[in-house]
CSV table of C-alpha atoms in Angstrom, one decimal:
chain,number,residue,atom,x,y,z
A,26,UNK,CA,-0.1,-0.1,0.0
A,27,UNK,CA,2.7,2.5,1.0
A,28,UNK,CA,5.0,1.4,-2.4
A,29,UNK,CA,1.6,2.3,-4.4
A,30,UNK,CA,1.2,5.5,-2.8
A,31,UNK,CA,4.9,6.6,-3.3
A,32,UNK,CA,4.6,5.5,-7.1
A,33,UNK,CA,1.4,7.5,-7.3
A,34,UNK,CA,3.2,10.6,-6.0
A,35,UNK,CA,5.9,9.9,-8.6
A,36,UNK,CA,3.4,10.2,-11.5
A,37,UNK,CA,2.1,13.3,-10.4
A,38,UNK,CA,3.7,16.3,-13.1
A,39,UNK,CA,5.3,18.7,-10.1
A,40,UNK,CA,6.5,21.0,-12.4
A,41,UNK,CA,3.2,21.4,-14.0
A,42,UNK,CA,1.3,21.5,-10.5
A,43,UNK,CA,3.5,24.0,-9.0
A,44,UNK,CA,3.5,26.0,-12.2
A,45,UNK,CA,-0.3,26.5,-12.3
A,46,UNK,CA,-0.3,27.4,-8.5
A,47,UNK,CA,0.3,31.0,-8.5
A,48,UNK,CA,-2.6,31.8,-11.9
A,49,UNK,CA,-4.9,29.6,-10.1
A,50,UNK,CA,-4.1,31.7,-6.6
A,51,UNK,CA,-4.5,34.9,-8.4
A,52,UNK,CA,-7.6,34.1,-10.3
A,53,UNK,CA,-9.3,32.9,-7.1
A,54,UNK,CA,-8.3,36.5,-5.6
A,55,UNK,CA,-9.8,38.2,-8.5
A,56,UNK,CA,-12.9,36.2,-8.3
A,57,UNK,CA,-13.2,36.5,-4.7
A,58,UNK,CA,-12.8,40.7,-5.1
A,59,UNK,CA,-15.4,40.7,-7.9
A,60,UNK,CA,-17.9,38.5,-6.3
A,61,UNK,CA,-17.3,40.4,-2.4
A,62,UNK,CA,-17.2,43.7,-3.7
A,63,UNK,CA,-20.2,43.6,-6.1
A,64,UNK,CA,-23.4,45.6,-4.7
A,65,UNK,CA,-26.5,44.0,-5.2
A,66,UNK,CA,-28.6,46.4,-7.1
A,67,UNK,CA,-32.7,45.9,-8.3
A,68,UNK,CA,-32.6,45.8,-12.1
A,69,UNK,CA,-36.0,47.6,-12.3
A,70,UNK,CA,-35.6,49.7,-9.7
A,71,UNK,CA,-36.6,52.9,-11.9
A,72,UNK,CA,-39.3,51.4,-13.6
A,73,UNK,CA,-43.0,53.1,-12.8
A,74,UNK,CA,-45.7,50.3,-12.2
A,75,UNK,CA,-48.9,51.0,-14.1
A,76,UNK,CA,-51.0,48.4,-12.2
A,77,UNK,CA,-53.9,48.7,-10.1
A,78,UNK,CA,-53.4,48.5,-6.3
A,79,UNK,CA,-54.8,45.2,-5.9
A,80,UNK,CA,-52.5,43.5,-8.3
A,81,UNK,CA,-49.7,45.5,-6.7
A,82,UNK,CA,-50.4,44.1,-3.2
A,83,UNK,CA,-50.5,40.4,-4.6
A,84,UNK,CA,-47.5,41.1,-6.2
A,85,UNK,CA,-45.9,42.3,-3.1
A,86,UNK,CA,-47.0,39.6,-1.6
A,87,UNK,CA,-45.0,37.2,-3.6
A,88,UNK,CA,-42.1,39.2,-4.1
A,89,UNK,CA,-41.1,39.8,-0.2
A,90,UNK,CA,-40.3,35.7,0.3
A,91,UNK,CA,-38.6,36.0,-3.4
A,92,UNK,CA,-36.2,38.9,-2.0
A,93,UNK,CA,-35.8,37.0,1.0
A,94,UNK,CA,-34.6,33.9,-0.7
A,95,UNK,CA,-32.6,36.0,-3.1
A,96,UNK,CA,-30.8,37.4,0.0
A,97,UNK,CA,-30.3,34.0,1.6
A,98,UNK,CA,-28.9,32.8,-1.9
A,99,UNK,CA,-26.5,36.0,-1.9
A,100,UNK,CA,-25.3,34.9,1.5
A,101,UNK,CA,-24.8,31.6,0.1
A,102,UNK,CA,-22.9,32.4,-2.6
A,103,UNK,CA,-20.6,34.7,-0.6
A,104,UNK,CA,-19.9,32.0,1.8
A,105,UNK,CA,-18.8,29.6,-1.0
A,106,UNK,CA,-16.8,32.0,-2.7
A,107,UNK,CA,-15.1,32.3,0.8
A,108,UNK,CA,-14.5,28.8,0.9
A,109,UNK,CA,-12.9,28.8,-2.8
A,110,UNK,CA,-10.7,31.5,-1.7
A,111,UNK,CA,-9.6,29.5,1.2
A,112,UNK,CA,-9.0,26.5,-0.7
A,113,UNK,CA,-6.9,28.4,-3.2
A,114,UNK,CA,-4.6,30.1,-0.3
A,115,UNK,CA,-4.4,26.6,1.4
A,116,UNK,CA,-3.4,25.1,-2.1
A,117,UNK,CA,-1.0,27.7,-2.4
A,118,UNK,CA,0.7,26.9,0.8
A,119,UNK,CA,0.5,23.1,0.2
A,120,UNK,CA,2.4,23.9,-3.4
A,121,UNK,CA,5.1,26.0,-1.7
A,122,UNK,CA,5.4,23.0,0.9
A,123,UNK,CA,5.7,20.6,-1.6
A,124,UNK,CA,8.2,22.5,-3.3
A,125,UNK,CA,10.3,23.0,-0.4
A,126,UNK,CA,10.1,19.3,0.5
A,127,UNK,CA,11.3,18.6,-2.9
A,128,UNK,CA,14.2,20.8,-2.7
A,129,UNK,CA,15.0,19.3,0.8
A,130,UNK,CA,14.7,15.7,-0.9
A,131,UNK,CA,17.1,16.7,-3.8
A,132,UNK,CA,19.6,18.1,-1.4
A,133,UNK,CA,19.7,14.9,0.8
A,134,UNK,CA,19.9,12.7,-2.1
A,135,UNK,CA,23.0,14.5,-3.2
A,136,UNK,CA,24.3,14.4,0.3
A,137,UNK,CA,23.6,10.6,0.6
A,138,UNK,CA,25.5,9.9,-2.9
A,139,UNK,CA,28.4,12.3,-1.7
A,140,UNK,CA,28.4,10.1,1.5
A,141,UNK,CA,28.3,6.7,-0.5
A,142,UNK,CA,31.3,7.9,-2.6
A,143,UNK,CA,33.2,8.8,0.7
A,144,UNK,CA,32.3,5.4,2.2
A,145,UNK,CA,33.4,3.7,-1.1
A,146,UNK,CA,36.6,5.8,-1.3
A,147,UNK,CA,37.5,4.6,2.4
A,148,UNK,CA,36.7,1.1,1.5
A,149,UNK,CA,39.3,1.1,-1.4
A,150,UNK,CA,41.7,2.8,0.8
A,151,UNK,CA,41.3,0.5,3.5
A,152,UNK,CA,41.6,-2.7,1.2
A,153,UNK,CA,44.7,-1.1,-0.4
A,154,UNK,CA,46.5,-0.8,2.8
A,155,UNK,CA,45.7,-4.2,3.8
């Protein structure tokens, strides 16, 4: 199981993931700014109704719950965008952490190879002296 997980991580194109992280974070930031700062304006605020009062009262009864539902959907939409923004920030942090771990792994690999070469050289030196 552990071996399969390591193999699956090796098959990931990390250079593409790391390269795509900044544009994704920037796009999420722009989307959040666009949605969070957009005021909600009624589309037909300046329209003058030409309806009789009874019909207006009936429409008012139906419009009230719709306005409440629209406000609830707007709050839900803002909450969803907040989650998306948070996920984009976490993705950026994760990519930075993976990038740092990759650099550390490469450094450790070089160090191990250097130490292996030193041990091999010592072994050859000891074999020659004996």
